[in-house]
PDB file of C-alpha atoms in Angstrom:
ATOM      1  CA  MET O 142      93.688-151.997 -78.850  1.00  0.00           C
ATOM      2  CA  LYS O 143      96.275-149.143 -80.294  1.00  0.00           C
ATOM      3  CA  LYS O 144      95.293-150.209 -83.357  1.00  0.00           C
ATOM      4  CA  ARG O 145      91.521-150.261 -83.453  1.00  0.00           C
ATOM      5  CA  ILE O 146      92.077-146.650 -81.960  1.00  0.00           C
ATOM      6  CA  ILE O 147      94.077-145.287 -84.943  1.00  0.00           C
ATOM      7  CA  ASP O 148      91.815-147.253 -87.378  1.00  0.00           C
ATOM      8  CA  LEU O 149      88.749-145.543 -86.079  1.00  0.00           C
ATOM      9  CA  VAL O 150      90.336-142.239 -86.379  1.00  0.00           C
ATOM     10  CA  ASN O 151      91.930-143.007 -89.915  1.00  0.00           C
ATOM     11  CA  GLU O 152      88.264-143.791 -90.966  1.00  0.00           C
ATOM     12  CA  GLN O 153      86.908-140.945 -89.458  1.00  0.00           C
ATOM     13  CA  TYR O 154      89.399-138.598 -91.538  1.00  0.00           C
ATOM     14  CA  LYS O 155      88.707-140.671 -94.729  1.00  0.00           C
ATOM     15  CA  ALA O 156      85.046-140.003 -94.271  1.00  0.00           C
ATOM     16  CA  PRO O 157      83.327-138.701 -91.206  1.00  0.00           C
ATOM     17  CA  LYS O 158      80.100-139.998 -89.468  1.00  0.00           C
ATOM     18  CA  GLY O 159      78.212-139.279 -86.449  1.00  0.00           C
ATOM     19  CA  LEU O 160      78.359-136.778 -83.465  1.00  0.00           C
ATOM     20  CA  LEU O 161      82.614-138.124 -83.727  1.00  0.00           C
ATOM     21  CA  GLY O 162      82.476-137.456 -87.554  1.00  0.00           C
ATOM     22  CA  VAL O 163      81.399-133.675 -87.021  1.00  0.00           C
ATOM     23  CA  TYR O 164      83.915-133.483 -84.060  1.00  0.00           C
ATOM     24  CA  PHE O 165      86.588-134.319 -87.041  1.00  0.00           C
ATOM     25  CA  GLY O 166      85.417-132.414 -89.507  1.00  0.00           C
ATOM     26  CA  GLU O 167      85.557-129.155 -87.478  1.00  0.00           C
ATOM     27  CA  LYS O 168      89.263-130.312 -86.326  1.00  0.00           C
ATOM     28  CA  MET O 169      90.065-130.613 -90.372  1.00  0.00           C
ATOM     29  CA  VAL O 170      88.713-127.130 -90.618  1.00  0.00           C
ATOM     30  CA  ARG O 171      91.552-125.909 -88.091  1.00  0.00           C
ATOM     31  CA  GLN O 172      93.996-128.315 -88.957  1.00  0.00           C
ATOM     32  CA  HIS O 173      93.929-127.125 -92.828  1.00  0.00           C
ATOM     33  CA  ARG O 174      93.282-123.511 -92.614  1.00  0.00           C
ATOM     34  CA  ILE O 175      97.043-122.539 -93.642  1.00  0.00           C
ATOM     35  CA  GLU O 176      96.570-125.003 -96.953  1.00  0.00           C
ATOM     36  CA  THR O 177      92.879-123.732 -97.268  1.00  0.00           C
ATOM     37  CA  LEU O 178      93.471-120.203 -97.634  1.00  0.00           C
ATOM     38  CA  TRP O 179      97.356-120.973 -99.582  1.00  0.00           C
ATOM     39  CA  THR O 180      95.041-123.339-102.249  1.00  0.00           C
ATOM     40  CA  LEU O 181      92.142-120.549-102.534  1.00  0.00           C
ATOM     41  CA  GLU O 182      94.737-118.114-103.732  1.00  0.00           C
ATOM     42  CA  LEU O 183      96.247-119.968-106.125  1.00  0.00           C
ATOM     43  CA  LEU O 184      92.863-120.653-107.775  1.00  0.00           C
ATOM     44  CA  LYS O 185      92.966-116.903-108.704  1.00  0.00           C
ATOM     45  CA  LEU O 186      89.278-117.181-108.504  1.00  0.00           C
ATOM     46  CA  GLN O 187      87.356-114.725-111.739  1.00  0.00           C
ATOM     47  CA  ASP O 188      83.647-113.702-111.037  1.00  0.00           C
ATOM     48  CA  ASN O 189      82.676-115.719-113.840  1.00  0.00           C
ATOM     49  CA  ASP O 190      83.843-119.119-112.157  1.00  0.00           C
ATOM     50  CA  TYR O 191      82.219-122.574-111.946  1.00  0.00           C
ATOM     51  CA  VAL O 192      83.736-124.435-108.899  1.00  0.00           C
ATOM     52  CA  LEU O 193      84.116-127.952-107.630  1.00  0.00           C
ATOM     53  CA  GLU O 194      85.854-128.654-104.143  1.00  0.00           C
ATOM     54  CA  LEU O 195      86.553-132.385-104.283  1.00  0.00           C
ATOM     55  CA  GLY O 196      86.531-133.617-100.735  1.00  0.00           C
ATOM     56  CA  CYS O 197      84.672-130.396 -99.218  1.00  0.00           C
ATOM     57  CA  GLY O 198      84.657-132.037 -95.488  1.00  0.00           C
ATOM     58  CA  ALA O 199      82.830-129.410 -93.124  1.00  0.00           C
ATOM     59  CA  GLY O 200      82.675-126.848 -96.291  1.00  0.00           C
ATOM     60  CA  TYR O 201      84.902-123.998 -94.538  1.00  0.00           C
ATOM     61  CA  ALA O 202      87.095-123.598 -98.381  1.00  0.00           C
ATOM     62  CA  VAL O 203      83.692-123.391 -99.696  1.00  0.00           C
ATOM     63  CA  LYS O 204      82.543-120.601 -97.724  1.00  0.00           C
ATOM     64  CA  ARG O 205      85.715-118.608 -97.812  1.00  0.00           C
ATOM     65  CA  VAL O 206      85.640-118.874-101.883  1.00  0.00           C
ATOM     66  CA  LEU O 207      82.139-116.945-101.725  1.00  0.00           C
ATOM     67  CA  ARG O 208      82.772-114.956 -98.603  1.00  0.00           C
ATOM     68  CA  ASP O 209      85.891-113.326-100.625  1.00  0.00           C
ATOM     69  CA  SER O 210      85.391-113.822-104.334  1.00  0.00           C
ATOM     70  CA  ASN O 211      82.185-113.141-106.461  1.00  0.00           C
ATOM     71  CA  VAL O 212      82.212-116.407-108.471  1.00  0.00           C
ATOM     72  CA  LYS O 213      78.840-117.613-110.027  1.00  0.00           C
ATOM     73  CA  LYS O 214      78.566-121.142-107.864  1.00  0.00           C
ATOM     74  CA  VAL O 215      80.487-123.301-105.607  1.00  0.00           C
ATOM     75  CA  VAL O 216      79.984-127.068-105.582  1.00  0.00           C
ATOM     76  CA  GLY O 217      81.332-128.948-102.317  1.00  0.00           C
ATOM     77  CA  PHE O 218      81.769-132.644-102.882  1.00  0.00           C
ATOM     78  CA  ASP O 219      82.279-135.478-100.359  1.00  0.00           C
ATOM     79  CA  LEU O 220      81.639-138.843 -99.539  1.00  0.00           C
ATOM     80  CA  SER O 221      80.432-138.201 -96.257  1.00  0.00           C
ATOM     81  CA  GLN O 222      77.010-137.409 -95.194  1.00  0.00           C
ATOM     82  CA  THR O 223      77.918-136.379 -91.848  1.00  0.00           C
ATOM     83  CA  ALA O 224      80.908-133.882 -93.483  1.00  0.00           C
ATOM     84  CA  LEU O 225      78.087-132.538 -95.686  1.00  0.00           C
ATOM     85  CA  ALA O 226      75.574-132.017 -93.059  1.00  0.00           C
ATOM     86  CA  SER O 227      78.186-129.724 -91.690  1.00  0.00           C
ATOM     87  CA  ALA O 228      79.068-127.816 -95.081  1.00  0.00           C
ATOM     88  CA  ARG O 229      75.124-127.093 -95.906  1.00  0.00           C
ATOM     89  CA  PHE O 230      75.136-126.163 -92.063  1.00  0.00           C
ATOM     90  CA  ARG O 231      78.448-123.869 -92.530  1.00  0.00           C
ATOM     91  CA  ASN O 232      77.196-122.455 -96.179  1.00  0.00           C
ATOM     92  CA  ARG O 233      73.292-122.501 -95.382  1.00  0.00           C
ATOM     93  CA  ALA O 234      73.249-118.503 -96.724  1.00  0.00           C
ATOM     94  CA  ASN O 235      74.601-119.386 -99.732  1.00  0.00           C
ATOM     95  CA  ILE O 236      72.397-122.521-100.494  1.00  0.00           C
ATOM     96  CA  TYR O 237      69.939-120.423-100.153  1.00  0.00           C
ATOM     97  CA  ASN O 238      71.153-117.451-102.610  1.00  0.00           C
ATOM     98  CA  SER O 239      71.561-120.782-104.789  1.00  0.00           C
ATOM     99  CA  ARG O 240      75.758-119.744-105.124  1.00  0.00           C
ATOM    100  CA  ALA O 241      76.820-123.029-102.842  1.00  0.00           C
ATOM    101  CA  LYS O 242      75.713-126.795-103.774  1.00  0.00           C
ATOM    102  CA  PHE O 243      76.764-129.901-101.832  1.00  0.00           C
ATOM    103  CA  VAL O 244      76.815-133.480-103.428  1.00  0.00           C
ATOM    104  CA  LEU O 245      77.611-136.639-102.268  1.00  0.00           C
ATOM    105  CA  GLY O 246      79.894-138.699-104.118  1.00  0.00           C
ATOM    106  CA  ASN O 247      82.886-140.646-104.603  1.00  0.00           C
ATOM    107  CA  VAL O 248      85.781-138.917-106.758  1.00  0.00           C
ATOM    108  CA  ASN O 249      86.425-141.844-109.009  1.00  0.00           C
ATOM    109  CA  SER O 250      82.832-141.141-110.517  1.00  0.00           C
ATOM    110  CA  LEU O 251      81.712-137.628-110.558  1.00  0.00           C
ATOM    111  CA  PRO O 252      78.163-137.043-111.236  1.00  0.00           C
ATOM    112  CA  PHE O 253      78.387-133.896-113.618  1.00  0.00           C
ATOM    113  CA  GLN O 254      78.429-132.666-117.276  1.00  0.00           C
ATOM    114  CA  ASP O 255      81.895-132.668-118.902  1.00  0.00           C
ATOM    115  CA  GLY O 256      83.492-129.415-119.055  1.00  0.00           C
ATOM    116  CA  MET O 257      81.181-128.267-116.550  1.00  0.00           C
ATOM    117  CA  TYR O 258      83.774-126.358-113.967  1.00  0.00           C
ATOM    118  CA  SER O 259      86.611-123.758-114.630  1.00  0.00           C
ATOM    119  CA  LYS O 260      88.135-124.329-111.349  1.00  0.00           C
ATOM    120  CA  VAL O 261      88.619-127.866-109.328  1.00  0.00           C
ATOM    121  CA  TYR O 262      89.998-127.993-106.418  1.00  0.00           C
ATOM    122  CA  SER O 263      91.058-130.527-103.648  1.00  0.00           C
ATOM    123  CA  ILE O 264      92.839-129.987-100.252  1.00  0.00           C
ATOM    124  CA  GLN O 265      93.991-132.932 -98.349  1.00  0.00           C
ATOM    125  CA  SER O 266      91.933-135.606 -99.801  1.00  0.00           C
ATOM    126  CA  VAL O 267      93.351-137.269-102.011  1.00  0.00           C
ATOM    127  CA  TYR O 268      94.741-139.674 -99.963  1.00  0.00           C
ATOM    128  CA  PHE O 269      91.038-141.376 -99.896  1.00  0.00           C
ATOM    129  CA  TRP O 270      91.001-141.220-103.619  1.00  0.00           C
ATOM    130  CA  GLU O 271      90.459-145.468-104.444  1.00  0.00           C
ATOM    131  CA  SER O 272      91.958-144.725-107.838  1.00  0.00           C
ATOM    132  CA  ILE O 273      94.405-141.838-108.454  1.00  0.00           C
ATOM    133  CA  HIS O 274      93.969-142.847-112.376  1.00  0.00           C
ATOM    134  CA  ASP O 275      90.070-142.846-112.345  1.00  0.00           C
ATOM    135  CA  SER O 276      90.010-139.971-110.270  1.00  0.00           C
ATOM    136  CA  ILE O 277      91.851-137.409-112.278  1.00  0.00           C
ATOM    137  CA  ASN O 278      90.450-138.788-115.919  1.00  0.00           C
ATOM    138  CA  GLU O 279      87.157-138.213-114.161  1.00  0.00           C
ATOM    139  CA  ILE O 280      88.427-134.701-112.400  1.00  0.00           C
ATOM    140  CA  TYR O 281      89.792-133.812-115.859  1.00  0.00           C
ATOM    141  CA  ARG O 282      86.540-134.962-117.730  1.00  0.00           C
ATOM    142  CA  VAL O 283      84.372-132.188-116.163  1.00  0.00           C
ATOM    143  CA  LEU O 284      87.131-129.378-115.987  1.00  0.00           C
ATOM    144  CA  LYS O 285      86.331-126.709-119.132  1.00  0.00           C
ATOM    145  CA  PRO O 286      89.154-126.635-121.365  1.00  0.00           C
ATOM    146  CA  GLY O 287      91.548-124.194-119.646  1.00  0.00           C
ATOM    147  CA  GLY O 288      90.857-124.590-116.731  1.00  0.00           C
ATOM    148  CA  SER O 289      92.354-124.872-113.388  1.00  0.00           C
ATOM    149  CA  LEU O 290      93.091-127.726-111.444  1.00  0.00           C
ATOM    150  CA  ILE O 291      94.878-127.712-107.522  1.00  0.00           C
ATOM    151  CA  ILE O 292      95.885-130.733-105.434  1.00  0.00           C
ATOM    152  CA  THR O 293      96.600-129.601-101.824  1.00  0.00           C
ATOM    153  CA  LEU O 294      98.468-132.400 -99.964  1.00  0.00           C
ATOM    154  CA  SER O 295     101.274-133.240 -97.650  1.00  0.00           C
ATOM    155  CA  ASP O 296     103.228-136.060 -97.640  1.00  0.00           C
ATOM    156  CA  GLY O 297     103.446-136.856 -94.010  1.00  0.00           C
ATOM    157  CA  LYS O 298     104.261-135.187 -90.386  1.00  0.00           C
ATOM    158  CA  ASN O 299     107.399-134.758 -88.727  1.00  0.00           C
ATOM    159  CA  GLY O 300     109.265-136.442 -91.397  1.00  0.00           C
ATOM    160  CA  ILE O 301     107.270-139.302 -91.425  1.00  0.00           C
ATOM    161  CA  PRO O 302     105.722-140.099 -94.662  1.00  0.00           C
ATOM    162  CA  TRP O 303     101.854-141.163 -94.346  1.00  0.00           C
ATOM    163  CA  MET O 304     101.037-144.710 -95.711  1.00  0.00           C
ATOM    164  CA  ASN O 305      98.218-143.670 -98.159  1.00  0.00           C
ATOM    165  CA  ILE O 306     101.487-141.588 -99.778  1.00  0.00           C
ATOM    166  CA  ARG O 307     103.359-144.731-100.326  1.00  0.00           C
ATOM    167  CA  ARG O 308     100.260-146.279-101.671  1.00  0.00           C
ATOM    168  CA  MET O 309      99.926-143.342-104.101  1.00  0.00           C
ATOM    169  CA  LEU O 310     103.484-143.271-105.537  1.00  0.00           C
TER     170      LEU O 310
END
């Protein structure tokens, strides 16, 4: 029983689904607020930037980028329809004025043109990428020459490494 609950929670973190997924999406917004603000500060966003967030979840970081900067556009990318529905709701005004867009897909195969983005970032989603090698290749393909990539992750909690971190190493 305990393993089934842990598996359910892990699956909701990876790809939130349904009403429970909405709850987990909002929980992740609260859980990762500090890392989100830190990552966005590191990006040093400029007015002419086109930005891609991989694993955008409920869209909090996209909203912060658009609130705190004058970047041209931010695209949020996620593999969860539920998370993207929350992100679209949270960013509906920015979608309306064409500064935000949300796309469903897998990081191993990005549906974007080569050299499209000047800044790409991911906050606490790298654990769920099927192939780090393929994902990094795809990221560099869509990144403009001289662009910036920031991947923010944690290696565990309370001194215990997360299983997906072990898989990546």
